[in-house]
Coordinates of C-alpha atoms in Angstrom, one line a residue:
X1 CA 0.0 0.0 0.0
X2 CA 1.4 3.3 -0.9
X3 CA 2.3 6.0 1.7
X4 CA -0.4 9.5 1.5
X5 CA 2.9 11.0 0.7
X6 CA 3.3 8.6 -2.8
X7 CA -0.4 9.6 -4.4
X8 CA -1.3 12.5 -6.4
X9 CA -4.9 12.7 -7.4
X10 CA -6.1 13.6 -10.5
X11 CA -7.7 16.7 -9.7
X12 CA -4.8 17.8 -7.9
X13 CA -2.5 17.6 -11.4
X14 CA -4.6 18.9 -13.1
X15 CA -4.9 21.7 -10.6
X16 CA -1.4 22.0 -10.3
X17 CA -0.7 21.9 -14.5
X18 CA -3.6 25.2 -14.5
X19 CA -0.5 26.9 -12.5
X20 CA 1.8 26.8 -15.4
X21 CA -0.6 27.2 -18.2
X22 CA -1.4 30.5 -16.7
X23 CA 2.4 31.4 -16.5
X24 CA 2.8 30.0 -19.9
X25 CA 0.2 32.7 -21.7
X26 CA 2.9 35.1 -20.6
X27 CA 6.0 33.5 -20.4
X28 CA 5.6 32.1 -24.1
X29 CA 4.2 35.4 -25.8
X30 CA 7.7 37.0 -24.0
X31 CA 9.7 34.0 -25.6
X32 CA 7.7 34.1 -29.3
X33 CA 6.6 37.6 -29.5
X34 CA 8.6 40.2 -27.4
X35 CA 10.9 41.3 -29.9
X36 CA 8.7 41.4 -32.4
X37 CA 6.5 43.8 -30.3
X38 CA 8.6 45.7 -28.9
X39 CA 10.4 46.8 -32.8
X40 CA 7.5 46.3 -34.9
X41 CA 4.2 47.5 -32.2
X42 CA 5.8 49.9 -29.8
X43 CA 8.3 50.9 -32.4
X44 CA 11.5 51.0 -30.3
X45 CA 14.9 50.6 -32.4
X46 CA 16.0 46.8 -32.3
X47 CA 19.0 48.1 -30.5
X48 CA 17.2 49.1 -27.7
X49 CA 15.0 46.5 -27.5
X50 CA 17.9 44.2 -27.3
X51 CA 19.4 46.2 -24.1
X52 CA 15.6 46.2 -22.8
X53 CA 15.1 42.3 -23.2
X54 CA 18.7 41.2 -21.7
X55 CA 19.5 44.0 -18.7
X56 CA 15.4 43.9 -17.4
X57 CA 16.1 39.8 -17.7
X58 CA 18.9 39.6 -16.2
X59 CA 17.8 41.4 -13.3
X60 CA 14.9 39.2 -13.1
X61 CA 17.7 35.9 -13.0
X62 CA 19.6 37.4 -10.0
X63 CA 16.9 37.8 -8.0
X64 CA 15.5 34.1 -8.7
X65 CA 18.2 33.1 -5.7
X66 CA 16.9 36.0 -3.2
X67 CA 13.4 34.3 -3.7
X68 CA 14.2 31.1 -3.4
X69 CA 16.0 31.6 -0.2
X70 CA 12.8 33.7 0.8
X71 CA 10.6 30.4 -0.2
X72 CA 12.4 28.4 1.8
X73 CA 12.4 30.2 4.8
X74 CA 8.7 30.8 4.1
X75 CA 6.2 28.9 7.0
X76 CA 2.6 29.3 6.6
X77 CA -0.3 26.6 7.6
X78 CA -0.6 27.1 3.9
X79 CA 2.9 25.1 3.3
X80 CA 5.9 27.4 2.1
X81 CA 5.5 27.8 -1.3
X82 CA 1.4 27.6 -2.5
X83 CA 1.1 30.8 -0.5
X84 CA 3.3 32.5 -3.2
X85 CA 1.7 31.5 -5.9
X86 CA -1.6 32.9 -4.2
X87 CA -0.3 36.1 -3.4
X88 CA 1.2 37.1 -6.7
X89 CA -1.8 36.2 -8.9
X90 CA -3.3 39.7 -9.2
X91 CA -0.2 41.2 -9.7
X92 CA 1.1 39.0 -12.0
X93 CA -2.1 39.6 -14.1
X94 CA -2.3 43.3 -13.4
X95 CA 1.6 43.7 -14.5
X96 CA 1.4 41.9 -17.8
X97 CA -1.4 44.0 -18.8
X98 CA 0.3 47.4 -18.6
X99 CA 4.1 45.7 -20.0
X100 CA 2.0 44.6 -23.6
X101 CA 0.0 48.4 -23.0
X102 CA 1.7 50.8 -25.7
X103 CA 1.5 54.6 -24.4
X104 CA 1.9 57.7 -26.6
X105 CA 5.2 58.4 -26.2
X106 CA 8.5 60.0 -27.4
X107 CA 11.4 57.2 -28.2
X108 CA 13.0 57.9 -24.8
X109 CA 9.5 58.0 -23.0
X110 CA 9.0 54.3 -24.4
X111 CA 12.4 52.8 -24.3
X112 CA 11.7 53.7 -20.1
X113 CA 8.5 52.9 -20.2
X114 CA 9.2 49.7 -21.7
X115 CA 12.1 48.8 -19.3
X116 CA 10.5 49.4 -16.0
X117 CA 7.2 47.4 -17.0
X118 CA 9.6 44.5 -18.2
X119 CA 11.5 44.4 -15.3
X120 CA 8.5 44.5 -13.1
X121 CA 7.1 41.5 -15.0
X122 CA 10.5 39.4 -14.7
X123 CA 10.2 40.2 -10.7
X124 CA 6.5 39.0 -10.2
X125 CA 7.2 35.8 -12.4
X126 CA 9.9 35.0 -10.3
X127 CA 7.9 35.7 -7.3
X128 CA 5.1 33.5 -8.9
X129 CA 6.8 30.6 -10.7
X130 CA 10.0 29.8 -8.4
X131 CA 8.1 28.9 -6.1
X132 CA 5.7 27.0 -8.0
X133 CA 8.3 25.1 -9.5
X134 CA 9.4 24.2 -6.2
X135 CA 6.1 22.9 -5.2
X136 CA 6.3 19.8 -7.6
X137 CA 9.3 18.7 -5.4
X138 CA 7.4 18.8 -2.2
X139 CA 4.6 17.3 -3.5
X140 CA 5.6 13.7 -3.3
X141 CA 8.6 11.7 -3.4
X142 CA 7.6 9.2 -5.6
X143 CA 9.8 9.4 -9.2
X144 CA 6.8 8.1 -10.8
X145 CA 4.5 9.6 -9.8
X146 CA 6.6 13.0 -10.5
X147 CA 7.3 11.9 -13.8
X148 CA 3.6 11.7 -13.8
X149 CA 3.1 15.3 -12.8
X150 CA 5.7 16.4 -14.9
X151 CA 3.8 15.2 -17.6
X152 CA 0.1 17.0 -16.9
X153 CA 2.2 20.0 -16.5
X154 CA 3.4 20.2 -19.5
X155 CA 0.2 19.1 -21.8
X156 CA -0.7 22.5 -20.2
X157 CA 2.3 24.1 -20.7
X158 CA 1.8 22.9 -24.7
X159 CA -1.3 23.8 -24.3
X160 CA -0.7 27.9 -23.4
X161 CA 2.3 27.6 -26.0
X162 CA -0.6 26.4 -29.2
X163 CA -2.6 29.3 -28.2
X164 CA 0.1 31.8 -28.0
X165 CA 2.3 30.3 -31.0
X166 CA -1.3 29.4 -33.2
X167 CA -3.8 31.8 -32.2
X168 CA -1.9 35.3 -30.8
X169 CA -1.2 36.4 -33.8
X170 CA -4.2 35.9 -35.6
X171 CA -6.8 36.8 -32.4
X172 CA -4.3 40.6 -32.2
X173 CA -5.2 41.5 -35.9
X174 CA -8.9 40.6 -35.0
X175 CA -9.0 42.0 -31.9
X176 CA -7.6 44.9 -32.8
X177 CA -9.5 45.3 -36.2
X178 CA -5.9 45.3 -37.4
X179 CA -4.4 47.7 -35.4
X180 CA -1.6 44.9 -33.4
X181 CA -1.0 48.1 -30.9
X182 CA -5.0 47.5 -29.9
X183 CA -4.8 43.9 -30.6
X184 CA -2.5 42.9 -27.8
X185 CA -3.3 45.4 -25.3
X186 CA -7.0 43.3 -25.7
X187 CA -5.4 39.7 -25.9
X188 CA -3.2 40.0 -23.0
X189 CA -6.0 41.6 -20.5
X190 CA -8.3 38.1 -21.5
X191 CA -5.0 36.1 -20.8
X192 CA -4.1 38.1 -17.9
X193 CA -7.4 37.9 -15.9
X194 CA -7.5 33.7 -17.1
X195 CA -3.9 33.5 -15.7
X196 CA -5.0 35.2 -12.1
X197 CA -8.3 32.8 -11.9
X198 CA -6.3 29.9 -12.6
X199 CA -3.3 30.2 -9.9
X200 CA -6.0 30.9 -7.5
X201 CA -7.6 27.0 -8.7
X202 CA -3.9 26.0 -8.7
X203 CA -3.6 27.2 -4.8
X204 CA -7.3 25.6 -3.5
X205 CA -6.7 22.3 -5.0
X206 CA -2.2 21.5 -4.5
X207 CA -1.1 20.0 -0.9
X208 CA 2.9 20.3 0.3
X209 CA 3.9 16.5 1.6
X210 CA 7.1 16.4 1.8
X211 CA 8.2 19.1 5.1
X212 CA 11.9 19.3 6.0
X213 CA 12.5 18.1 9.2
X214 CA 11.5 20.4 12.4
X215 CA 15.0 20.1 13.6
X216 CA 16.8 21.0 9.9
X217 CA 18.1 24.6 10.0
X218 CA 20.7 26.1 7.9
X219 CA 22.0 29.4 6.8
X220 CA 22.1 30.7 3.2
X221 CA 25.7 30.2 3.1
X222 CA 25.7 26.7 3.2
X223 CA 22.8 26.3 1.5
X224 CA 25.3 28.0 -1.7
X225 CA 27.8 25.3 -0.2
X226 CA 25.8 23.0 -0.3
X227 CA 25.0 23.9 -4.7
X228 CA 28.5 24.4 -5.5
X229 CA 29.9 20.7 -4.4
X230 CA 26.3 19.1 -6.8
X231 CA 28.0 18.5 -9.4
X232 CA 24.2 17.1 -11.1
X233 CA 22.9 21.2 -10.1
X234 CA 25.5 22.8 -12.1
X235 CA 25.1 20.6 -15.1
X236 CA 21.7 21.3 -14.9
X237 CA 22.1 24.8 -14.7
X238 CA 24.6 25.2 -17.8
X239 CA 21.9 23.0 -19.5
X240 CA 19.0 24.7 -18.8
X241 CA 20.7 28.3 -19.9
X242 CA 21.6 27.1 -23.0
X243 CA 18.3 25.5 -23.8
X244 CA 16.4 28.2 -22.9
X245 CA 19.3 30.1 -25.1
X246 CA 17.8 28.5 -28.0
X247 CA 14.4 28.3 -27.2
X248 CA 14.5 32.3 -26.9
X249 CA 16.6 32.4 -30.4
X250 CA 14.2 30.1 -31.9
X251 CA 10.8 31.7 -30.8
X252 CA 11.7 35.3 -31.5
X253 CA 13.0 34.8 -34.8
X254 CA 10.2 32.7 -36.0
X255 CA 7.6 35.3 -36.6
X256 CA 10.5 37.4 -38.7
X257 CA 11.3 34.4 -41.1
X258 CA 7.9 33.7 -42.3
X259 CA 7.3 37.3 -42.3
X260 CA 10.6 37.9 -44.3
X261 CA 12.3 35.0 -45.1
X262 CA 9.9 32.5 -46.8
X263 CA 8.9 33.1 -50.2
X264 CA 4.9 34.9 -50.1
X265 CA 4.1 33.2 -53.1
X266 CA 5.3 29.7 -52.5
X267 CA 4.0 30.3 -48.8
X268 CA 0.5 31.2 -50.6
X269 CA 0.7 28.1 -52.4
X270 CA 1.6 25.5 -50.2
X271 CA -1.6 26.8 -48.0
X272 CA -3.8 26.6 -51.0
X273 CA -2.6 23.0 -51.9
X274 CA -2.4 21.8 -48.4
X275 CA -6.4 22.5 -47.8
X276 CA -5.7 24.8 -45.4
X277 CA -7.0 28.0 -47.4
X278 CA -10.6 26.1 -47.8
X279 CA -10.4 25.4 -44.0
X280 CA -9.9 29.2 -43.4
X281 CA -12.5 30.0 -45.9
X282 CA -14.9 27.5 -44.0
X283 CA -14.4 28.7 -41.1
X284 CA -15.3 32.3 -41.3
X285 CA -18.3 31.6 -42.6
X286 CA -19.6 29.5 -40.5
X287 CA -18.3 32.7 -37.8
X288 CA -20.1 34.9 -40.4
X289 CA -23.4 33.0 -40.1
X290 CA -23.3 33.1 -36.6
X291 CA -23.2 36.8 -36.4
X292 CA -19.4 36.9 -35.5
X293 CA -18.5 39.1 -38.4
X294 CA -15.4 40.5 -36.7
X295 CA -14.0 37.6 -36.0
X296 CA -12.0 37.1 -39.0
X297 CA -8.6 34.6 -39.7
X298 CA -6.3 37.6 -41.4
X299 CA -6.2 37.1 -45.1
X300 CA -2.0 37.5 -44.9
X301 CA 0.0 34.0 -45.9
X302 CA 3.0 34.9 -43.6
X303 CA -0.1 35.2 -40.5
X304 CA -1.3 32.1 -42.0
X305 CA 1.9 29.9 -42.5
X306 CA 3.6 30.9 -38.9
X307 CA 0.1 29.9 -36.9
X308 CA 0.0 26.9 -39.1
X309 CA 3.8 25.8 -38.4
X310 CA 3.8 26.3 -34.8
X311 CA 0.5 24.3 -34.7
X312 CA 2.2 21.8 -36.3
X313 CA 5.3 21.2 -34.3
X314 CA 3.4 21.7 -30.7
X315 CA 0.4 18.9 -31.9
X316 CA 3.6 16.1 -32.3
X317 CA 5.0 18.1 -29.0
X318 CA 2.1 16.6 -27.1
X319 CA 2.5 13.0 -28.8
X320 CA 6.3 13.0 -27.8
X321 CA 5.1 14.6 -24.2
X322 CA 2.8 11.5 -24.3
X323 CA 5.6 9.0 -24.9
X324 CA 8.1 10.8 -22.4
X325 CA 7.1 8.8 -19.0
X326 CA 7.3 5.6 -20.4
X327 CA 10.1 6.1 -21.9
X328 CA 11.8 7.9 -18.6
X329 CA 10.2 5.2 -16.6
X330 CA 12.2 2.7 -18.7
X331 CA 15.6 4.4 -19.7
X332 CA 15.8 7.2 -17.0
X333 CA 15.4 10.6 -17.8
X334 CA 19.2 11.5 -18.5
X335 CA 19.6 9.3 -21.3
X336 CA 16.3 10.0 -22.8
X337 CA 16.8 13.4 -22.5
X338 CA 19.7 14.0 -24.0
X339 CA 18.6 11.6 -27.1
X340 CA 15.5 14.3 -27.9
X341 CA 18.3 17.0 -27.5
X342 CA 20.4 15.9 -29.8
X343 CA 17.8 14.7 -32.4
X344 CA 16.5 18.2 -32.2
X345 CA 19.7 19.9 -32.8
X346 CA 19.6 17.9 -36.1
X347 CA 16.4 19.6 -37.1
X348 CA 17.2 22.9 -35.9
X349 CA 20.7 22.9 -38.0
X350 CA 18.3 21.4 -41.4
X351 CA 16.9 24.8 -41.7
X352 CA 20.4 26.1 -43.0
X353 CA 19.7 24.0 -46.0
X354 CA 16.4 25.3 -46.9
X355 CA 15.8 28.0 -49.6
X356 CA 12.8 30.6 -49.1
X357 CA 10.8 28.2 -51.7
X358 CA 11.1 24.8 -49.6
X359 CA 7.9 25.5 -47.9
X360 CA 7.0 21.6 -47.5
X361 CA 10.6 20.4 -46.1
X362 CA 10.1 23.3 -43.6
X363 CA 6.8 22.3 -42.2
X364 CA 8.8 18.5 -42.1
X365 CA 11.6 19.4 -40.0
X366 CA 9.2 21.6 -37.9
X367 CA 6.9 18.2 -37.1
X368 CA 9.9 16.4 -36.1
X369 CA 11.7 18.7 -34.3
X370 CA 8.0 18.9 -32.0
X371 CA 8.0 15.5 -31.6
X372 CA 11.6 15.1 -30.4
X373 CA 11.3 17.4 -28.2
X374 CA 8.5 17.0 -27.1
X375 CA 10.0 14.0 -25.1
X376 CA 12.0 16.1 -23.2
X377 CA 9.8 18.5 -22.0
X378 CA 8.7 16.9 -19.0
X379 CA 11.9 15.6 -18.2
X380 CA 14.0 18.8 -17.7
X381 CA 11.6 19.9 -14.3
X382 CA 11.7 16.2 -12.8
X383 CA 15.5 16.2 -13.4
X384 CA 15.6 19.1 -11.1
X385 CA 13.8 17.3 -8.4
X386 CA 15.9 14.7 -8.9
X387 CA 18.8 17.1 -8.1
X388 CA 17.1 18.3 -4.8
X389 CA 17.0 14.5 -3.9
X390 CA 20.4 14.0 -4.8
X391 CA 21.2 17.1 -2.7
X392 CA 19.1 15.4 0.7
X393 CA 21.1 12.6 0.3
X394 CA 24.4 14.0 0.3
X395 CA 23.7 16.8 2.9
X396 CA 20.7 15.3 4.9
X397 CA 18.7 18.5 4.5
X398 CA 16.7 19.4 2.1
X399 CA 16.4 23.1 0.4
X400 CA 14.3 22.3 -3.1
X401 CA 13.5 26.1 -3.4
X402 CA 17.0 27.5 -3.8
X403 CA 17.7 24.9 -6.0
X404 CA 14.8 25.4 -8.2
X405 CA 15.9 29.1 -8.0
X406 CA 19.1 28.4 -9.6
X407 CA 17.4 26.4 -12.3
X408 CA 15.0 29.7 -13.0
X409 CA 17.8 31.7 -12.8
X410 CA 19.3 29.6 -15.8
X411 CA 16.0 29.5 -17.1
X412 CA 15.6 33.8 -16.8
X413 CA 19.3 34.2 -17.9
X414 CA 18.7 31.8 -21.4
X415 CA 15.2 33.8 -22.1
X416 CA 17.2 37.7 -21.2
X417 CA 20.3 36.3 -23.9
X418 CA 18.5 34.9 -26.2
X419 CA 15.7 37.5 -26.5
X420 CA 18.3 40.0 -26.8
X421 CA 20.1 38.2 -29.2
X422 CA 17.5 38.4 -31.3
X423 CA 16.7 42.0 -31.4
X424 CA 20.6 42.3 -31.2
X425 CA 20.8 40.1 -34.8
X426 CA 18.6 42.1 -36.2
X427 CA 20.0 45.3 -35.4
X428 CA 23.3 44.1 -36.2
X429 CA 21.9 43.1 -39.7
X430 CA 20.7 46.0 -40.4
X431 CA 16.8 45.3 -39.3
X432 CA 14.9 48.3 -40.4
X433 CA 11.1 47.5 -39.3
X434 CA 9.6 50.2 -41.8
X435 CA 10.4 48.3 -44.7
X436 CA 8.6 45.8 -46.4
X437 CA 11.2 43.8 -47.8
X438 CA 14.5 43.7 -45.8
X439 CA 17.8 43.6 -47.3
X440 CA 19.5 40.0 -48.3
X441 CA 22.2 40.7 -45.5
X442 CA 19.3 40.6 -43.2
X443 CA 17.5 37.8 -44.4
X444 CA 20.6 35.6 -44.3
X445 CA 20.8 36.7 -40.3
X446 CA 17.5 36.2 -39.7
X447 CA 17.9 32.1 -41.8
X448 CA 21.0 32.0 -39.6
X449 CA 19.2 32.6 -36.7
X450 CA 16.7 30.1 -37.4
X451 CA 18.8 27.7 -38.0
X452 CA 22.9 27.3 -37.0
X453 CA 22.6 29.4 -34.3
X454 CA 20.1 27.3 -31.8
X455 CA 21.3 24.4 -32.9
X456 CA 25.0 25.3 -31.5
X457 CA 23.0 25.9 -28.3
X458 CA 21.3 22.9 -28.0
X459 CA 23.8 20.6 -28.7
X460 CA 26.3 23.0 -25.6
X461 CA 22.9 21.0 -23.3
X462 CA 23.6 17.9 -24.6
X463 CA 27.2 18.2 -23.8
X464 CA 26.2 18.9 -20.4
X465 CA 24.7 15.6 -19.7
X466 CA 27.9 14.1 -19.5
X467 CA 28.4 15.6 -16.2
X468 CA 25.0 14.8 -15.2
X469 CA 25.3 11.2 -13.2
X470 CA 21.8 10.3 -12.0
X471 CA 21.1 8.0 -14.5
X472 CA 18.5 5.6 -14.1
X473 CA 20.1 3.1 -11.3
X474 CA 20.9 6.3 -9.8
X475 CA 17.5 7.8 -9.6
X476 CA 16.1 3.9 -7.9
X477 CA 19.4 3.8 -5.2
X478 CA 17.7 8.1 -4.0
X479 CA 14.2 7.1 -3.8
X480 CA 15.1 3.8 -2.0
X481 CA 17.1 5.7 0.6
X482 CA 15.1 9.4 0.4
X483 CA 12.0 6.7 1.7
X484 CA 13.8 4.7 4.0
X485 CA 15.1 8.2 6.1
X486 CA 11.4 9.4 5.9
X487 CA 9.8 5.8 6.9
X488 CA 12.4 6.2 9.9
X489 CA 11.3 10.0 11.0
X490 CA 7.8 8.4 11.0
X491 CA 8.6 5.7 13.0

């Protein structure tokens, strides 16, 4: 029979996965869009965008360790971390509003305006998701049955990243009547108000199991000690920078290659000869006849073709998500980790080889690369558990939320370079966002960027893994002896 502290309940993932689709309608519209916005809706120079995206980031990442040394000195009957995510729902919501608002202002007036709302959205994420992220490590000590949560969080996760990816875009120009400056002020006040009721639903329904000791005390400094000597936390930390490295590259640079990269015409047709065109056609009628006359898809093959190719790769994301436990459960997540990595480094690097024209071998690479890394999705936020295990064992105290803090911090520090890489590649090649066609040194960055560049990054994580040693016997020996301590506190 298994121990109260081994089951999760349905209702409680699924309650805890509503926590990160709510951070995931803002964190993936940052990752996809907030370049793009910033150079092409608020009209700031790329350069400055670029110093906007990476300083107000990095601030964000440095203070990911402050809160999770405030987390885990946080002691409430509510637990130490579901009080957090409580507390910062309203002004997470309330924040992303005005940061996506665009007010009539000089260049100056916006570049500051911009910079103080983006900083003060990296701080309340960090307040909000640090320690929500920590929560999955206190929530049972079963691998398993993490694995399992892993994987609800991250349909959900998918989920936020289909409607940003597929339907932002799209629901701005409608929104907004075409006007994107109205269109996303409108979108991100529905997703911020969603977000806020959902982290509340994430709160009511989530239970802390796994408590530290009464007698476990220890100071910040060796809590840092006790990071340095984990040899599994600092892999994981170089790892998750550089994934999120690419991940930032990737997303921001998406919207600028179908937009100016990809060949209209070819673009057109592939859409006409896949169906999709009819499907588009269909469908506003059928809004038409229903009286929802506004609600138009845009009429623009570049609109058409990103929504379409994000859609694409995040449908076989959920099919590899799907496959990932079992695979996990048999392999271990290191190994079967690193295999998605690498196999979507591959796909990443085939975009190099494609002309403007190669419309069809683009949407191929796309659905593969979505599947393969898809896998790995829920594996990177278990493996971090893992490492808070592995760091119980050696030290016989446990601090999950300064260790999840480090991994955010990576996380925040990958999302501030590679967002300001990409407004810093476009300003470098010459990105001028009142043109309609941009110059061939610019396309070339922007294919580059596409391309070479993340999958350089990616394959940096996979090198990591080397120095990563819970493999699968590894991950059995720390739940065998994490359970026998705790059967022993009990006794």
């Amino acid at each position: 029979m298994k121990k109260e502290t081994d089951k999760i309940s349905i209702i409680e993932k699924i309650g805890y996965s509503l926590g990160d689709f709510s951070a995931n309608l803002i964190f993936q519209t940052l990752m996809t869009f907030i370049a793009f916005f910033y150079t092409d809706v608020f009209q700031i120079p790329p350069a400055s965008a670029s110093a906007i995206i990476f300083i107000g980031g990095m601030i964000g990442a440095f203070f990911n360790p402050v809160m999770g040394v405030i987390a885990d000195r946080t002691n409430t009957r509510w637990g130490k971390f579901r009080p957090w995510i409580l507390w910062t729902a309203v002004p997470f919501a309330a924040i992303s509003i005005i940061t996506f608002s665009t007010p009539n202002l000089s260049i100056h007036g916006k570049t500051a305006y911009a910079f103080i709302t983006y900083v003060l959205l990296v701080l309340v994420y960090s307040a909000n998701n640090l320690p929500y992220a920590s929560l999955s490590g206190v929530m049972t000590g079963n691998m398993a049955e993490r694995n399992s949560i892993s994987s609800y969080r991250f349909i959900a996760v998918t989920s936020a990243q289909f409607i940003i990816q597929v339907i932002l875009l799209p629901l701005v120009m409608i929104l907004g009547d075409g006007d994107k400056t109205v269109g996303f002020e409108k979108a991100m006040t529905i997703f911020a108000i969603t977000g806020a009721i959902f982290f509340i639903i994430t709160f009511l329904t989530t239970r802390e199991r796994i408590v530290p000791k009464p007698e476990q005390k220890s100071s910040v400094k060796e809590d840092l000690g006790d990071l340095i000597k984990n040899k599994p936390w600092i892999a994981m930390l170089i790892l998750t920078v550089f994934i999120f490295i690419t991940l930032s590259l990737r997303g921001g640079v998406s919207v600028y290659y179908f937009k100016d990269f990809l060949s209209e015409e070819h673009l057109s047709s592939f859409l006409q000869n896949i169906g999709f065109n009819s499907f588009i056609e269909n469908l506003n009628n059928s809004l038409q006849k229903i009286g929802l006359i506004g609600f138009q898809w845009p009429e623009d093959a570049a609109t058409s073709g990103f929504s379409l190719f994000n859609a694409a790769g995040i449908i076989f994301m959920m099919i590899g998500i799907g496959v990932s436990k079992k695979l996990a459960d048999k392999y271990g997540k290191r190994d079967v980790f690193g295999f998605g990595l690498f196999i979507t480094a591959i796909c990443f690097f085939s975009f190099v080889l494609f002309s403007s024209q190669n419309i069809g071998m683009v949407f191929i690479a796309q659905i593969l690369h979505g599947f393969f890394y898809g896998i790995t999705i829920p594996l990177l936020w278990a493996m971090i558990a893992d490492v808070a295990d592995f760091s119980e064992v050696k030290t016989n105290r446990r601090a999950t939320a300064i260790i999840f803090s480090a991994m955010i911090f990576g996380l925040k520090t990958g999302l501030s370079i590679g967002g300001g890489l990409v407004a810093g590649i476009l300003a470098f090649f010459n990105y001028d966002e009142q043109l309609v066609f941009q110059a061939g040194d610019t396309v070339r960055g922007i294919k580059l960027t596409m391309g070479l560049f993340p999958a350089i990054t990616l394959l940096i994580s996979v090198a990591c893994l080397f120095f990563y040693e819970i493999d699968k016997r590894k991950e059995m020996e720390i739940e065998r002896e994490l359970l026998s301590r705790r059967e022993k506190n009990e006794q």
